[in-house]
Structures are given as C-alpha cells and as structure tokens.
C-alpha cells in the first residue's frame, strides 16, 4: 500500500490522531517516497506505530535497540530519533538493496552515527550480536515464519525489563481465520502468540494497531 493509499483509507479519527500526534515530517515523507520510487515494498509500519515505538524508547529509557527487518529504514528512523545522544540502533536486513537504501536514508537524516544496518539473514547475524547484548528494546518485523526463533533470540539478547515488540501478529486477519490455520506463517504466529501469552519469562499484550502490535516485557528473576 502506498503512503497515499494509506492516507485515503484512514478513518476520520485516525486522520485526526495523525494530525495531532504523529504526522510524518518532510524527511520521513521523502524517505517513503524514495522507497516507493526505488521499488521497495510499501510494508513499513505507520506513523502511529512509529510514535508508539518512540514512547517505548522513552518509557524504558532505552539506549541500545535491536531491530529485525529494516526495509527502507522508516521504523528505524522513528526509533533512532527517540534515542539519547549515546544511543545505538542495530537493524538486521537480509536484502542488501534494502540495507543499502536504509543506511543511505539514515545518513541523510543525520542518524548515521546512531543507526547501523547489518546485512544478511537475521538467523545468521543474530548470533554475532551476543557481545553487544543486552538490548533494552527489540523490534521484530521480518519474515513471519521465523517469529518463534526471533522471539527466542530476542529473549536471549535481553535483560529483565527489556521491551520486545512484534509487528503484524494479526497477519491481516489470518491469525483468527479458521481456514488459514495450516499456512506455515500462521502456524508460526500461533506458536509465537502462545509463547507470548504463556511463557513464564514474559508479560505480554497485543495493541490492535493496524495489523496487531504485540508488546512484551522480559520479567525479572523474582517474577
Ligand atoms: N521494519 C520495517 C519494515 C520491515 S519489512 C519498517 O516498518 O519500516 C520486512 C523486512 O524484513 C524486509 O525488508 C525483508 O527483506 C526483511 N527480511 C525478510 N526475511 C528476513 C530475514 N530472514 N532476515 C533479515 N531480514 C529479513
Ligand atoms: Mg510490519
């Protein structure tokens, strides 16, 4: 969906909220237009979720953030902008063209010293991040079939109090569509949801933003 299509599909209340709380500024509008022109898929988060991620950065006092699934760097730009001067965002991206585009945009936005893309399939690059752990916040937004593994990795790279956010858990309605339950990405998301809901290491809920945004916090030892 293009930015323009997205805008026209907004309800009056969503439009009101964008105007008051989370409008893209000129730099983010340009990022999205250039991503579209470069042929990147229009599957980024929206400004609602961008602002929500910024709020989580502020609430958790995050300085060290990990993102899985960079695309054109739109969500990363929201996150990086909310970080303090010494804060760092590391973002993992399999597609080298997406990775290069995002890093270029972050440099253009003055976020080059804050935000870094690591190119490669995330399951291959996640193990290299062990020395960089723990992360204060982790945003999962890549291939849905791998969400259970990403969530396990996120917990491994976290500390008690780390916030983990997972985009698209509703799978455009498929999560609760009985006819879709055998699809591999639906099965993977069901496993992810079960883990979020019942793993004793986590306290979770889902914010019904756009395509469902799960938020979980890693518990301390005392529960
Ligand atoms: N977070 C971005 C959107 C990410 S879209 C935003 O909101 O702006 C999902 C991205 O994950 C795509 O760029 C895709 O290339 C990437 N991806 C898919 N499979 C991957 C994998 N195995 N490892 C790393 N990145 C992957
Ligand atoms: Mg997403």
PDB file of N, CA and C in Angstrom, residues 3 6-7 21-36 44-51 54 72-82 101-102 105-106 108-111:
ATOM      1  N   UNK A   3       1.915   5.243   0.517  1.00  0.00           N
ATOM      2  CA  UNK A   3       1.621   6.216   1.563  1.00  0.00           C
ATOM      3  C   UNK A   3       0.302   6.923   1.260  1.00  0.00           C
ATOM      4  N   UNK A   6      -2.637   4.647   1.804  1.00  0.00           N
ATOM      5  CA  UNK A   6      -2.814   4.511   3.246  1.00  0.00           C
ATOM      6  C   UNK A   6      -3.579   5.709   3.799  1.00  0.00           C
ATOM      7  N   UNK A   7      -3.175   6.900   3.360  1.00  0.00           N
ATOM      8  CA  UNK A   7      -3.805   8.137   3.842  1.00  0.00           C
ATOM      9  C   UNK A   7      -5.296   8.148   3.526  1.00  0.00           C
ATOM     10  N   UNK A  21      -0.804  13.968  16.670  1.00  0.00           N
ATOM     11  CA  UNK A  21       0.228  13.279  17.448  1.00  0.00           C
ATOM     12  C   UNK A  21       1.384  12.699  16.656  1.00  0.00           C
ATOM     13  N   UNK A  22       1.155  12.280  15.444  1.00  0.00           N
ATOM     14  CA  UNK A  22       2.226  11.529  14.791  1.00  0.00           C
ATOM     15  C   UNK A  22       2.208  11.679  13.282  1.00  0.00           C
ATOM     16  N   UNK A  23       2.332  12.892  12.852  1.00  0.00           N
ATOM     17  CA  UNK A  23       2.444  13.176  11.420  1.00  0.00           C
ATOM     18  C   UNK A  23       3.886  12.925  10.978  1.00  0.00           C
ATOM     19  N   UNK A  24       4.080  12.321   9.807  1.00  0.00           N
ATOM     20  CA  UNK A  24       5.435  12.251   9.244  1.00  0.00           C
ATOM     21  C   UNK A  24       5.923  13.655   8.949  1.00  0.00           C
ATOM     22  N   UNK A  25       7.182  13.943   9.278  1.00  0.00           N
ATOM     23  CA  UNK A  25       7.731  15.232   8.856  1.00  0.00           C
ATOM     24  C   UNK A  25       8.259  15.100   7.425  1.00  0.00           C
ATOM     25  N   UNK A  26       8.783  16.202   6.871  1.00  0.00           N
ATOM     26  CA  UNK A  26       9.200  16.212   5.461  1.00  0.00           C
ATOM     27  C   UNK A  26      10.255  15.139   5.181  1.00  0.00           C
ATOM     28  N   UNK A  27      11.171  14.921   6.122  1.00  0.00           N
ATOM     29  CA  UNK A  27      12.224  13.920   5.906  1.00  0.00           C
ATOM     30  C   UNK A  27      11.655  12.507   5.809  1.00  0.00           C
ATOM     31  N   UNK A  28      10.653  12.197   6.638  1.00  0.00           N
ATOM     32  CA  UNK A  28      10.063  10.853   6.604  1.00  0.00           C
ATOM     33  C   UNK A  28       9.176  10.675   5.366  1.00  0.00           C
ATOM     34  N   UNK A  29       8.492  11.751   4.968  1.00  0.00           N
ATOM     35  CA  UNK A  29       7.702  11.691   3.729  1.00  0.00           C
ATOM     36  C   UNK A  29       8.639  11.402   2.562  1.00  0.00           C
ATOM     37  N   UNK A  30       9.775  12.092   2.543  1.00  0.00           N
ATOM     38  CA  UNK A  30      10.749  11.880   1.461  1.00  0.00           C
ATOM     39  C   UNK A  30      11.296  10.453   1.484  1.00  0.00           C
ATOM     40  N   UNK A  31      11.591   9.952   2.678  1.00  0.00           N
ATOM     41  CA  UNK A  31      12.074   8.566   2.798  1.00  0.00           C
ATOM     42  C   UNK A  31      11.075   7.598   2.156  1.00  0.00           C
ATOM     43  N   UNK A  32       9.804   7.775   2.488  1.00  0.00           N
ATOM     44  CA  UNK A  32       8.787   6.853   1.970  1.00  0.00           C
ATOM     45  C   UNK A  32       8.615   7.002   0.453  1.00  0.00           C
ATOM     46  N   UNK A  33       8.681   8.239  -0.044  1.00  0.00           N
ATOM     47  CA  UNK A  33       8.534   8.441  -1.484  1.00  0.00           C
ATOM     48  C   UNK A  33       9.716   7.845  -2.239  1.00  0.00           C
ATOM     49  N   UNK A  34      10.918   8.021  -1.694  1.00  0.00           N
ATOM     50  CA  UNK A  34      12.101   7.459  -2.357  1.00  0.00           C
ATOM     51  C   UNK A  34      12.090   5.934  -2.287  1.00  0.00           C
ATOM     52  N   UNK A  35      11.567   5.386  -1.194  1.00  0.00           N
ATOM     53  CA  UNK A  35      11.465   3.924  -1.072  1.00  0.00           C
ATOM     54  C   UNK A  35      10.522   3.389  -2.145  1.00  0.00           C
ATOM     55  N   UNK A  36       9.418   4.098  -2.336  1.00  0.00           N
ATOM     56  CA  UNK A  36       8.442   3.717  -3.353  1.00  0.00           C
ATOM     57  C   UNK A  36       9.076   3.796  -4.742  1.00  0.00           C
ATOM     58  N   UNK A  44       5.973  -0.867   5.395  1.00  0.00           N
ATOM     59  CA  UNK A  44       6.528  -0.356   6.656  1.00  0.00           C
ATOM     60  C   UNK A  44       5.406  -0.180   7.674  1.00  0.00           C
ATOM     61  N   UNK A  45       5.802   0.020   8.917  1.00  0.00           N
ATOM     62  CA  UNK A  45       4.839   0.431   9.922  1.00  0.00           C
ATOM     63  C   UNK A  45       4.285   1.800   9.537  1.00  0.00           C
ATOM     64  N   UNK A  46       3.237   2.238  10.219  1.00  0.00           N
ATOM     65  CA  UNK A  46       2.712   3.580  10.025  1.00  0.00           C
ATOM     66  C   UNK A  46       3.240   4.510  11.102  1.00  0.00           C
ATOM     67  N   UNK A  47       2.962   5.805  10.973  1.00  0.00           N
ATOM     68  CA  UNK A  47       3.425   6.758  11.974  1.00  0.00           C
ATOM     69  C   UNK A  47       2.860   6.497  13.376  1.00  0.00           C
ATOM     70  N   UNK A  48       1.646   5.882  13.446  1.00  0.00           N
ATOM     71  CA  UNK A  48       1.082   5.521  14.764  1.00  0.00           C
ATOM     72  C   UNK A  48       2.068   4.644  15.528  1.00  0.00           C
ATOM     73  N   UNK A  49       2.526   3.598  14.820  1.00  0.00           N
ATOM     74  CA  UNK A  49       3.422   2.649  15.472  1.00  0.00           C
ATOM     75  C   UNK A  49       4.797   3.258  15.698  1.00  0.00           C
ATOM     76  N   UNK A  50       5.193   4.134  14.774  1.00  0.00           N
ATOM     77  CA  UNK A  50       6.482   4.809  14.945  1.00  0.00           C
ATOM     78  C   UNK A  50       6.496   5.616  16.230  1.00  0.00           C
ATOM     79  N   UNK A  51       5.412   6.356  16.451  1.00  0.00           N
ATOM     80  CA  UNK A  51       5.331   7.181  17.659  1.00  0.00           C
ATOM     81  C   UNK A  51       5.244   6.301  18.904  1.00  0.00           C
ATOM     82  N   UNK A  54       8.604   5.156  19.758  1.00  0.00           N
ATOM     83  CA  UNK A  54       9.344   6.245  20.414  1.00  0.00           C
ATOM     84  C   UNK A  54       8.966   6.360  21.890  1.00  0.00           C
ATOM     85  N   UNK A  72      13.184  -0.015   4.320  1.00  0.00           N
ATOM     86  CA  UNK A  72      13.787   1.246   3.890  1.00  0.00           C
ATOM     87  C   UNK A  72      14.252   2.127   5.039  1.00  0.00           C
ATOM     88  N   UNK A  73      14.152   1.628   6.265  1.00  0.00           N
ATOM     89  CA  UNK A  73      14.644   2.397   7.400  1.00  0.00           C
ATOM     90  C   UNK A  73      13.621   3.311   8.044  1.00  0.00           C
ATOM     91  N   UNK A  74      12.337   3.136   7.673  1.00  0.00           N
ATOM     92  CA  UNK A  74      11.303   4.030   8.214  1.00  0.00           C
ATOM     93  C   UNK A  74      11.103   3.815   9.722  1.00  0.00           C
ATOM     94  N   UNK A  75      10.844   2.574  10.127  1.00  0.00           N
ATOM     95  CA  UNK A  75      10.669   2.329  11.574  1.00  0.00           C
ATOM     96  C   UNK A  75      11.952   2.639  12.318  1.00  0.00           C
ATOM     97  N   UNK A  76      13.081   2.312  11.695  1.00  0.00           N
ATOM     98  CA  UNK A  76      14.378   2.590  12.323  1.00  0.00           C
ATOM     99  C   UNK A  76      14.591   4.068  12.554  1.00  0.00           C
ATOM    100  N   UNK A  77      14.106   4.888  11.624  1.00  0.00           N
ATOM    101  CA  UNK A  77      14.260   6.344  11.776  1.00  0.00           C
ATOM    102  C   UNK A  77      13.467   6.841  12.990  1.00  0.00           C
ATOM    103  N   UNK A  78      12.249   6.333  13.164  1.00  0.00           N
ATOM    104  CA  UNK A  78      11.457   6.730  14.345  1.00  0.00           C
ATOM    105  C   UNK A  78      12.193   6.345  15.624  1.00  0.00           C
ATOM    106  N   UNK A  79      12.702   5.091  15.641  1.00  0.00           N
ATOM    107  CA  UNK A  79      13.385   4.609  16.846  1.00  0.00           C
ATOM    108  C   UNK A  79      14.648   5.433  17.103  1.00  0.00           C
ATOM    109  N   UNK A  80      15.475   5.584  16.077  1.00  0.00           N
ATOM    110  CA  UNK A  80      16.768   6.264  16.255  1.00  0.00           C
ATOM    111  C   UNK A  80      16.574   7.709  16.704  1.00  0.00           C
ATOM    112  N   UNK A  81      15.525   8.357  16.206  1.00  0.00           N
ATOM    113  CA  UNK A  81      15.261   9.740  16.594  1.00  0.00           C
ATOM    114  C   UNK A  81      14.914   9.882  18.073  1.00  0.00           C
ATOM    115  N   UNK A  82      14.397   8.800  18.653  1.00  0.00           N
ATOM    116  CA  UNK A  82      13.991   8.872  20.064  1.00  0.00           C
ATOM    117  C   UNK A  82      15.132   8.540  21.016  1.00  0.00           C
ATOM    118  N   UNK A 101      19.754   1.019   1.014  1.00  0.00           N
ATOM    119  CA  UNK A 101      18.800   2.126   0.935  1.00  0.00           C
ATOM    120  C   UNK A 101      18.586   2.729   2.326  1.00  0.00           C
ATOM    121  N   UNK A 102      18.340   1.855   3.305  1.00  0.00           N
ATOM    122  CA  UNK A 102      18.051   2.331   4.668  1.00  0.00           C
ATOM    123  C   UNK A 102      19.245   3.087   5.251  1.00  0.00           C
ATOM    124  N   UNK A 105      19.388   6.485   3.804  1.00  0.00           N
ATOM    125  CA  UNK A 105      18.361   7.382   4.355  1.00  0.00           C
ATOM    126  C   UNK A 105      18.744   7.851   5.760  1.00  0.00           C
ATOM    127  N   UNK A 106      19.250   6.937   6.567  1.00  0.00           N
ATOM    128  CA  UNK A 106      19.638   7.321   7.930  1.00  0.00           C
ATOM    129  C   UNK A 106      20.764   8.336   7.888  1.00  0.00           C
ATOM    130  N   UNK A 108      21.249  10.480   5.465  1.00  0.00           N
ATOM    131  CA  UNK A 108      20.623  11.729   5.008  1.00  0.00           C
ATOM    132  C   UNK A 108      19.878  12.417   6.156  1.00  0.00           C
ATOM    133  N   UNK A 109      19.270  11.646   7.031  1.00  0.00           N
ATOM    134  CA  UNK A 109      18.505  12.203   8.156  1.00  0.00           C
ATOM    135  C   UNK A 109      19.393  12.564   9.349  1.00  0.00           C
ATOM    136  N   UNK A 110      20.704  12.410   9.208  1.00  0.00           N
ATOM    137  CA  UNK A 110      21.612  12.737  10.307  1.00  0.00           C
ATOM    138  C   UNK A 110      21.619  11.678  11.398  1.00  0.00           C
ATOM    139  N   UNK A 111      21.196  10.458  11.038  1.00  0.00           N
ATOM    140  CA  UNK A 111      21.124   9.382  12.028  1.00  0.00           C
ATOM    141  C   UNK A 111      22.220   8.334  11.802  1.00  0.00           C
TER     142      UNK A 111
END
